């Protein structure tokens, strides 16, 4: 499982004359093209789905004054999203009352102009920061999760990165999807028929992304079994309805 194994798989599927023994350092134009496709694949895939391996925790700690907090350098988007019905940001001081947000600019400006503060802080994303207003209490912790755009790990799993740095680097997104992406893109670049390989890529993506889904499953057809059938009342034969 590495950049080199991705390139070697794609090379076999595309029937290269020889299977490469190196990727990043190769001078073969076709191998260099495969490396570029492997980069493009991950850049696209980390935006298309919510991958478990890309989920990281992001906390801010209030000081009673600050309202702007810098987002992580590898920030992609909130997890699961800013539309979470439970709330994307949770204050550990009030875990049952999520912070309201993201609020739009006009609403926040209006609240700031009012003579009174809202009962609980609200938030929005602005530039490379998250704004929480009014200021959190000193030492108050607000917890959230986000998807990282650093989808590559080095071999020793000590660093996450956004680009391939070595043949031994591996993808934190399922390698199989990237392999088929490289295959169909290489064939397309040569004017070859790539329809079947593209289909395999999309089917592999659908299967793997579906297994990564963090959404709650709600059944609309399964009958609810309730073992508590006891009713203390009595049905009389002389009942006359209204």
PDB file of C-alpha atoms in Angstrom:
ATOM      1  CA  UNK A   1       0.000   0.000   0.000  1.00  0.00           C
ATOM      2  CA  UNK A   2       2.026   2.946  -1.270  1.00  0.00           C
ATOM      3  CA  UNK A   3       2.462   5.374  -4.138  1.00  0.00           C
ATOM      4  CA  UNK A   4       4.680   2.819  -5.849  1.00  0.00           C
ATOM      5  CA  UNK A   5       2.074   0.053  -5.536  1.00  0.00           C
ATOM      6  CA  UNK A   6      -0.565   2.391  -7.026  1.00  0.00           C
ATOM      7  CA  UNK A   7       1.648   3.153 -10.021  1.00  0.00           C
ATOM      8  CA  UNK A   8       2.597  -0.513 -10.476  1.00  0.00           C
ATOM      9  CA  UNK A   9      -1.042  -1.614 -10.435  1.00  0.00           C
ATOM     10  CA  UNK A  10      -1.978   1.023 -13.007  1.00  0.00           C
ATOM     11  CA  UNK A  11       1.034   0.066 -15.146  1.00  0.00           C
ATOM     12  CA  UNK A  12      -0.100  -3.557 -15.263  1.00  0.00           C
ATOM     13  CA  UNK A  13      -3.662  -2.609 -16.145  1.00  0.00           C
ATOM     14  CA  UNK A  14      -2.417  -0.309 -18.901  1.00  0.00           C
ATOM     15  CA  UNK A  15       0.035  -2.952 -20.175  1.00  0.00           C
ATOM     16  CA  UNK A  16       3.266  -1.037 -19.825  1.00  0.00           C
ATOM     17  CA  UNK A  17       6.228  -2.738 -21.424  1.00  0.00           C
ATOM     18  CA  UNK A  18       7.897  -2.946 -18.009  1.00  0.00           C
ATOM     19  CA  UNK A  19       6.583  -2.501 -14.480  1.00  0.00           C
ATOM     20  CA  UNK A  20       8.312   0.482 -12.817  1.00  0.00           C
ATOM     21  CA  UNK A  21      10.452  -0.088  -9.735  1.00  0.00           C
ATOM     22  CA  UNK A  22      10.297   3.567  -8.736  1.00  0.00           C
ATOM     23  CA  UNK A  23       7.725   6.307  -9.121  1.00  0.00           C
ATOM     24  CA  UNK A  24       8.737   9.811  -8.032  1.00  0.00           C
ATOM     25  CA  UNK A  25      12.307   9.485  -9.275  1.00  0.00           C
ATOM     26  CA  UNK A  26      11.391   7.821 -12.556  1.00  0.00           C
ATOM     27  CA  UNK A  27      12.219   9.646 -15.784  1.00  0.00           C
ATOM     28  CA  UNK A  28       9.664   7.652 -17.771  1.00  0.00           C
ATOM     29  CA  UNK A  29       6.980  10.133 -18.963  1.00  0.00           C
ATOM     30  CA  UNK A  30       4.224   7.544 -18.509  1.00  0.00           C
ATOM     31  CA  UNK A  31       5.270   6.884 -14.905  1.00  0.00           C
ATOM     32  CA  UNK A  32       5.467  10.600 -14.204  1.00  0.00           C
ATOM     33  CA  UNK A  33       1.980  10.929 -15.630  1.00  0.00           C
ATOM     34  CA  UNK A  34       0.743   8.164 -13.321  1.00  0.00           C
ATOM     35  CA  UNK A  35       2.193   9.986 -10.314  1.00  0.00           C
ATOM     36  CA  UNK A  36       0.376  13.146 -11.393  1.00  0.00           C
ATOM     37  CA  UNK A  37      -2.877  11.189 -11.754  1.00  0.00           C
ATOM     38  CA  UNK A  38      -2.385   9.663  -8.293  1.00  0.00           C
ATOM     39  CA  UNK A  39      -2.065  13.198  -6.906  1.00  0.00           C
ATOM     40  CA  UNK A  40      -5.129  14.427  -8.772  1.00  0.00           C
ATOM     41  CA  UNK A  41      -7.127  11.430  -7.572  1.00  0.00           C
ATOM     42  CA  UNK A  42      -6.611  12.127  -3.897  1.00  0.00           C
ATOM     43  CA  UNK A  43      -7.162  15.864  -4.324  1.00  0.00           C
ATOM     44  CA  UNK A  44     -10.535  15.105  -5.891  1.00  0.00           C
ATOM     45  CA  UNK A  45     -11.558  12.256  -3.596  1.00  0.00           C
ATOM     46  CA  UNK A  46     -10.928  14.100  -0.341  1.00  0.00           C
ATOM     47  CA  UNK A  47     -13.582  16.579  -1.490  1.00  0.00           C
ATOM     48  CA  UNK A  48     -16.098  13.997  -2.733  1.00  0.00           C
ATOM     49  CA  UNK A  49     -16.718  12.038   0.478  1.00  0.00           C
ATOM     50  CA  UNK A  50     -16.190  12.030   4.224  1.00  0.00           C
ATOM     51  CA  UNK A  51     -13.323   9.594   4.811  1.00  0.00           C
ATOM     52  CA  UNK A  52     -12.855   8.278   8.344  1.00  0.00           C
ATOM     53  CA  UNK A  53      -9.075   8.496   8.161  1.00  0.00           C
ATOM     54  CA  UNK A  54      -9.292  12.218   7.448  1.00  0.00           C
ATOM     55  CA  UNK A  55     -11.365  13.096  10.520  1.00  0.00           C
ATOM     56  CA  UNK A  56      -9.523  15.084  13.175  1.00  0.00           C
ATOM     57  CA  UNK A  57     -10.563  16.847  16.360  1.00  0.00           C
ATOM     58  CA  UNK A  58     -10.412  20.628  16.624  1.00  0.00           C
ATOM     59  CA  UNK A  59     -10.924  22.369  19.955  1.00  0.00           C
ATOM     60  CA  UNK A  60     -10.801  26.017  20.984  1.00  0.00           C
ATOM     61  CA  UNK A  61     -10.310  27.248  24.530  1.00  0.00           C
ATOM     62  CA  UNK A  62     -11.815  30.549  25.571  1.00  0.00           C
ATOM     63  CA  UNK A  63      -9.958  33.244  27.465  1.00  0.00           C
ATOM     64  CA  UNK A  64     -12.874  35.572  28.124  1.00  0.00           C
ATOM     65  CA  UNK A  65     -11.658  38.022  25.452  1.00  0.00           C
ATOM     66  CA  UNK A  66     -10.803  36.365  22.112  1.00  0.00           C
ATOM     67  CA  UNK A  67     -13.492  35.763  19.499  1.00  0.00           C
ATOM     68  CA  UNK A  68     -11.342  34.692  16.508  1.00  0.00           C
ATOM     69  CA  UNK A  69      -9.566  31.324  16.425  1.00  0.00           C
ATOM     70  CA  UNK A  70      -7.259  30.152  13.632  1.00  0.00           C
ATOM     71  CA  UNK A  71      -8.407  27.042  11.787  1.00  0.00           C
ATOM     72  CA  UNK A  72      -5.945  24.150  11.365  1.00  0.00           C
ATOM     73  CA  UNK A  73      -3.616  24.460   8.358  1.00  0.00           C
ATOM     74  CA  UNK A  74      -5.056  21.264   6.862  1.00  0.00           C
ATOM     75  CA  UNK A  75      -8.685  22.358   7.283  1.00  0.00           C
ATOM     76  CA  UNK A  76     -11.043  21.083   4.566  1.00  0.00           C
ATOM     77  CA  UNK A  77     -14.523  21.342   6.102  1.00  0.00           C
ATOM     78  CA  UNK A  78     -16.456  20.626   9.283  1.00  0.00           C
ATOM     79  CA  UNK A  79     -17.338  17.045  10.130  1.00  0.00           C
ATOM     80  CA  UNK A  80     -19.939  15.848   9.416  1.00  0.00           C
ATOM     81  CA  UNK A  81     -20.923  19.290   8.096  1.00  0.00           C
ATOM     82  CA  UNK A  82     -22.020  22.733   9.221  1.00  0.00           C
ATOM     83  CA  UNK A  83     -25.611  21.545   8.686  1.00  0.00           C
ATOM     84  CA  UNK A  84     -25.448  18.953  11.461  1.00  0.00           C
ATOM     85  CA  UNK A  85     -28.855  18.706  13.203  1.00  0.00           C
ATOM     86  CA  UNK A  86     -27.140  18.247  16.558  1.00  0.00           C
ATOM     87  CA  UNK A  87     -24.668  21.076  16.058  1.00  0.00           C
ATOM     88  CA  UNK A  88     -21.160  21.183  14.663  1.00  0.00           C
ATOM     89  CA  UNK A  89     -19.701  22.964  17.704  1.00  0.00           C
ATOM     90  CA  UNK A  90     -20.351  21.824  21.253  1.00  0.00           C
ATOM     91  CA  UNK A  91     -19.336  23.673  24.391  1.00  0.00           C
ATOM     92  CA  UNK A  92     -18.261  21.268  27.105  1.00  0.00           C
ATOM     93  CA  UNK A  93     -19.734  23.747  29.576  1.00  0.00           C
ATOM     94  CA  UNK A  94     -23.198  23.249  28.003  1.00  0.00           C
ATOM     95  CA  UNK A  95     -23.057  19.948  26.057  1.00  0.00           C
ATOM     96  CA  UNK A  96     -26.828  19.775  25.535  1.00  0.00           C
ATOM     97  CA  UNK A  97     -26.998  23.250  23.959  1.00  0.00           C
ATOM     98  CA  UNK A  98     -24.990  23.390  20.699  1.00  0.00           C
ATOM     99  CA  UNK A  99     -23.648  26.736  19.559  1.00  0.00           C
ATOM    100  CA  UNK A 100     -25.859  28.269  16.870  1.00  0.00           C
ATOM    101  CA  UNK A 101     -24.162  28.558  13.504  1.00  0.00           C
ATOM    102  CA  UNK A 102     -22.983  29.204  11.008  1.00  0.00           C
ATOM    103  CA  UNK A 103     -24.780  32.545  11.218  1.00  0.00           C
ATOM    104  CA  UNK A 104     -24.637  34.879   8.224  1.00  0.00           C
ATOM    105  CA  UNK A 105     -22.757  38.156   8.287  1.00  0.00           C
ATOM    106  CA  UNK A 106     -25.854  40.353   8.422  1.00  0.00           C
ATOM    107  CA  UNK A 107     -27.289  38.489  11.391  1.00  0.00           C
ATOM    108  CA  UNK A 108     -24.023  38.679  13.306  1.00  0.00           C
ATOM    109  CA  UNK A 109     -23.632  42.392  12.569  1.00  0.00           C
ATOM    110  CA  UNK A 110     -27.167  42.970  13.784  1.00  0.00           C
ATOM    111  CA  UNK A 111     -26.542  41.084  17.023  1.00  0.00           C
ATOM    112  CA  UNK A 112     -23.321  42.996  17.642  1.00  0.00           C
ATOM    113  CA  UNK A 113     -25.206  46.287  17.236  1.00  0.00           C
ATOM    114  CA  UNK A 114     -27.858  45.351  19.784  1.00  0.00           C
ATOM    115  CA  UNK A 115     -27.458  46.566  23.384  1.00  0.00           C
ATOM    116  CA  UNK A 116     -27.628  43.006  24.766  1.00  0.00           C
ATOM    117  CA  UNK A 117     -25.689  39.812  24.096  1.00  0.00           C
ATOM    118  CA  UNK A 118     -27.397  36.580  23.033  1.00  0.00           C
ATOM    119  CA  UNK A 119     -27.837  33.987  25.769  1.00  0.00           C
ATOM    120  CA  UNK A 120     -25.293  31.647  24.147  1.00  0.00           C
ATOM    121  CA  UNK A 121     -22.444  32.263  21.676  1.00  0.00           C
ATOM    122  CA  UNK A 122     -22.946  31.974  17.916  1.00  0.00           C
ATOM    123  CA  UNK A 123     -20.299  31.200  15.300  1.00  0.00           C
ATOM    124  CA  UNK A 124     -19.307  31.640  11.674  1.00  0.00           C
ATOM    125  CA  UNK A 125     -16.330  30.818   9.433  1.00  0.00           C
ATOM    126  CA  UNK A 126     -14.435  33.818   8.104  1.00  0.00           C
ATOM    127  CA  UNK A 127     -11.242  33.514   6.085  1.00  0.00           C
ATOM    128  CA  UNK A 128      -8.927  31.077   7.842  1.00  0.00           C
ATOM    129  CA  UNK A 129     -10.647  31.615  11.176  1.00  0.00           C
ATOM    130  CA  UNK A 130     -13.707  30.621  13.119  1.00  0.00           C
ATOM    131  CA  UNK A 131     -15.416  33.451  14.953  1.00  0.00           C
ATOM    132  CA  UNK A 132     -17.306  32.671  18.157  1.00  0.00           C
ATOM    133  CA  UNK A 133     -19.218  35.635  19.553  1.00  0.00           C
ATOM    134  CA  UNK A 134     -19.584  36.797  22.241  1.00  0.00           C
ATOM    135  CA  UNK A 135     -16.269  35.647  23.694  1.00  0.00           C
ATOM    136  CA  UNK A 136     -16.195  32.296  25.430  1.00  0.00           C
ATOM    137  CA  UNK A 137     -15.692  32.227  29.163  1.00  0.00           C
ATOM    138  CA  UNK A 138     -12.156  31.782  30.412  1.00  0.00           C
ATOM    139  CA  UNK A 139     -11.074  28.119  30.015  1.00  0.00           C
ATOM    140  CA  UNK A 140     -14.357  27.175  28.306  1.00  0.00           C
ATOM    141  CA  UNK A 141     -13.699  24.420  25.748  1.00  0.00           C
ATOM    142  CA  UNK A 142     -15.610  24.177  22.476  1.00  0.00           C
ATOM    143  CA  UNK A 143     -15.173  20.882  20.666  1.00  0.00           C
ATOM    144  CA  UNK A 144     -15.649  20.077  16.985  1.00  0.00           C
ATOM    145  CA  UNK A 145     -14.371  17.738  14.281  1.00  0.00           C
ATOM    146  CA  UNK A 146     -13.157  18.467  10.788  1.00  0.00           C
ATOM    147  CA  UNK A 147     -12.021  16.721   7.622  1.00  0.00           C
ATOM    148  CA  UNK A 148      -8.352  17.226   6.840  1.00  0.00           C
ATOM    149  CA  UNK A 149      -7.077  17.865   3.324  1.00  0.00           C
ATOM    150  CA  UNK A 150      -3.805  16.116   4.169  1.00  0.00           C
ATOM    151  CA  UNK A 151      -4.779  12.749   2.707  1.00  0.00           C
ATOM    152  CA  UNK A 152      -1.286  11.230   2.455  1.00  0.00           C
ATOM    153  CA  UNK A 153       0.799   9.706   5.253  1.00  0.00           C
ATOM    154  CA  UNK A 154       4.482   8.915   5.324  1.00  0.00           C
ATOM    155  CA  UNK A 155       5.495   5.282   5.805  1.00  0.00           C
ATOM    156  CA  UNK A 156       6.204   5.691   9.528  1.00  0.00           C
ATOM    157  CA  UNK A 157       2.763   7.305  10.115  1.00  0.00           C
ATOM    158  CA  UNK A 158       4.404  10.284  11.785  1.00  0.00           C
ATOM    159  CA  UNK A 159       3.340  12.988   9.324  1.00  0.00           C
ATOM    160  CA  UNK A 160       0.314  13.842   7.223  1.00  0.00           C
ATOM    161  CA  UNK A 161       0.846  15.688   3.958  1.00  0.00           C
ATOM    162  CA  UNK A 162      -1.011  16.925   0.902  1.00  0.00           C
ATOM    163  CA  UNK A 163       1.446  15.752  -1.757  1.00  0.00           C
ATOM    164  CA  UNK A 164       3.507  12.645  -2.460  1.00  0.00           C
ATOM    165  CA  UNK A 165       7.013  12.987  -1.029  1.00  0.00           C
ATOM    166  CA  UNK A 166       8.315   9.406  -1.343  1.00  0.00           C
ATOM    167  CA  UNK A 167       7.445   6.153  -3.079  1.00  0.00           C
ATOM    168  CA  UNK A 168       6.667   4.634   0.333  1.00  0.00           C
ATOM    169  CA  UNK A 169       4.023   7.262   1.197  1.00  0.00           C
ATOM    170  CA  UNK A 170       0.514   5.838   1.328  1.00  0.00           C
ATOM    171  CA  UNK A 171      -2.966   7.213   0.860  1.00  0.00           C
ATOM    172  CA  UNK A 172      -5.353   7.621   3.782  1.00  0.00           C
ATOM    173  CA  UNK A 173      -8.131   7.234   1.199  1.00  0.00           C
ATOM    174  CA  UNK A 174      -8.725   3.724  -0.131  1.00  0.00           C
ATOM    175  CA  UNK A 175      -5.913   2.928  -2.528  1.00  0.00           C
ATOM    176  CA  UNK A 176      -8.112   0.857  -4.826  1.00  0.00           C
ATOM    177  CA  UNK A 177     -10.082   3.938  -5.888  1.00  0.00           C
ATOM    178  CA  UNK A 178      -6.896   5.833  -6.718  1.00  0.00           C
ATOM    179  CA  UNK A 179      -5.581   2.900  -8.736  1.00  0.00           C
ATOM    180  CA  UNK A 180      -8.601   2.829 -11.031  1.00  0.00           C
ATOM    181  CA  UNK A 181      -8.547   6.627 -11.303  1.00  0.00           C
ATOM    182  CA  UNK A 182      -4.986   6.418 -12.618  1.00  0.00           C
ATOM    183  CA  UNK A 183      -5.941   3.689 -15.096  1.00  0.00           C
ATOM    184  CA  UNK A 184      -8.883   5.449 -16.711  1.00  0.00           C
ATOM    185  CA  UNK A 185      -7.163   8.836 -16.797  1.00  0.00           C
ATOM    186  CA  UNK A 186      -4.049   7.408 -18.435  1.00  0.00           C
ATOM    187  CA  UNK A 187      -6.129   5.663 -21.099  1.00  0.00           C
ATOM    188  CA  UNK A 188      -8.179   8.805 -21.673  1.00  0.00           C
ATOM    189  CA  UNK A 189      -4.992  10.851 -22.093  1.00  0.00           C
ATOM    190  CA  UNK A 190      -3.861   8.437 -24.852  1.00  0.00           C
ATOM    191  CA  UNK A 191      -7.170   8.489 -26.683  1.00  0.00           C
ATOM    192  CA  UNK A 192      -7.929   4.872 -25.693  1.00  0.00           C
ATOM    193  CA  UNK A 193     -11.270   3.418 -24.652  1.00  0.00           C
ATOM    194  CA  UNK A 194     -11.576   4.002 -20.910  1.00  0.00           C
ATOM    195  CA  UNK A 195     -15.327   3.540 -20.353  1.00  0.00           C
ATOM    196  CA  UNK A 196     -15.054   0.232 -18.471  1.00  0.00           C
ATOM    197  CA  UNK A 197     -12.202   1.472 -16.291  1.00  0.00           C
ATOM    198  CA  UNK A 198     -14.133   4.645 -15.475  1.00  0.00           C
ATOM    199  CA  UNK A 199     -17.130   2.500 -14.508  1.00  0.00           C
ATOM    200  CA  UNK A 200     -14.924   0.435 -12.198  1.00  0.00           C
ATOM    201  CA  UNK A 201     -13.560   3.617 -10.653  1.00  0.00           C
ATOM    202  CA  UNK A 202     -17.024   5.008  -9.917  1.00  0.00           C
ATOM    203  CA  UNK A 203     -18.347   1.673  -8.622  1.00  0.00           C
ATOM    204  CA  UNK A 204     -15.328   1.293  -6.332  1.00  0.00           C
ATOM    205  CA  UNK A 205     -15.849   4.848  -5.112  1.00  0.00           C
ATOM    206  CA  UNK A 206     -19.548   4.217  -4.413  1.00  0.00           C
ATOM    207  CA  UNK A 207     -18.820   1.068  -2.411  1.00  0.00           C
ATOM    208  CA  UNK A 208     -16.015   2.521  -0.346  1.00  0.00           C
ATOM    209  CA  UNK A 209     -17.614   5.917   0.238  1.00  0.00           C
ATOM    210  CA  UNK A 210     -20.861   4.256   1.277  1.00  0.00           C
ATOM    211  CA  UNK A 211     -19.043   2.309   3.968  1.00  0.00           C
ATOM    212  CA  UNK A 212     -17.440   5.520   5.228  1.00  0.00           C
ATOM    213  CA  UNK A 213     -20.744   7.377   5.570  1.00  0.00           C
ATOM    214  CA  UNK A 214     -21.191   8.978   8.991  1.00  0.00           C
ATOM    215  CA  UNK A 215     -24.898   9.715   8.582  1.00  0.00           C
ATOM    216  CA  UNK A 216     -27.380   8.099  10.927  1.00  0.00           C
ATOM    217  CA  UNK A 217     -29.400   5.260   9.387  1.00  0.00           C
ATOM    218  CA  UNK A 218     -33.150   5.614   9.835  1.00  0.00           C
ATOM    219  CA  UNK A 219     -35.420   2.723   8.896  1.00  0.00           C
ATOM    220  CA  UNK A 220     -38.791   3.666   7.457  1.00  0.00           C
ATOM    221  CA  UNK A 221     -40.090   0.122   6.959  1.00  0.00           C
ATOM    222  CA  UNK A 222     -38.969  -2.034   9.883  1.00  0.00           C
ATOM    223  CA  UNK A 223     -41.730  -2.544  12.431  1.00  0.00           C
ATOM    224  CA  UNK A 224     -40.939  -1.316  15.940  1.00  0.00           C
ATOM    225  CA  UNK A 225     -41.139  -4.167  18.430  1.00  0.00           C
ATOM    226  CA  UNK A 226     -42.523  -3.126  21.797  1.00  0.00           C
ATOM    227  CA  UNK A 227     -42.605  -5.861  24.405  1.00  0.00           C
ATOM    228  CA  UNK A 228     -44.566  -3.719  26.861  1.00  0.00           C
ATOM    229  CA  UNK A 229     -48.140  -4.694  25.926  1.00  0.00           C
ATOM    230  CA  UNK A 230     -49.621  -4.323  29.408  1.00  0.00           C
ATOM    231  CA  UNK A 231     -52.628  -1.998  29.679  1.00  0.00           C
ATOM    232  CA  UNK A 232     -54.210  -1.584  33.108  1.00  0.00           C
ATOM    233  CA  UNK A 233     -57.623  -0.500  31.822  1.00  0.00           C
ATOM    234  CA  UNK A 234     -60.750  -2.523  31.148  1.00  0.00           C
ATOM    235  CA  UNK A 235     -62.984  -2.561  28.066  1.00  0.00           C
ATOM    236  CA  UNK A 236     -66.632  -2.744  29.075  1.00  0.00           C
ATOM    237  CA  UNK A 237     -69.472  -4.039  26.897  1.00  0.00           C
ATOM    238  CA  UNK A 238     -71.746  -1.148  27.828  1.00  0.00           C
ATOM    239  CA  UNK A 239     -69.507   1.578  26.413  1.00  0.00           C
ATOM    240  CA  UNK A 240     -71.349   4.114  24.300  1.00  0.00           C
ATOM    241  CA  UNK A 241     -69.208   6.353  22.111  1.00  0.00           C
ATOM    242  CA  UNK A 242     -69.680  10.093  21.836  1.00  0.00           C
TER     243      UNK A 242
END
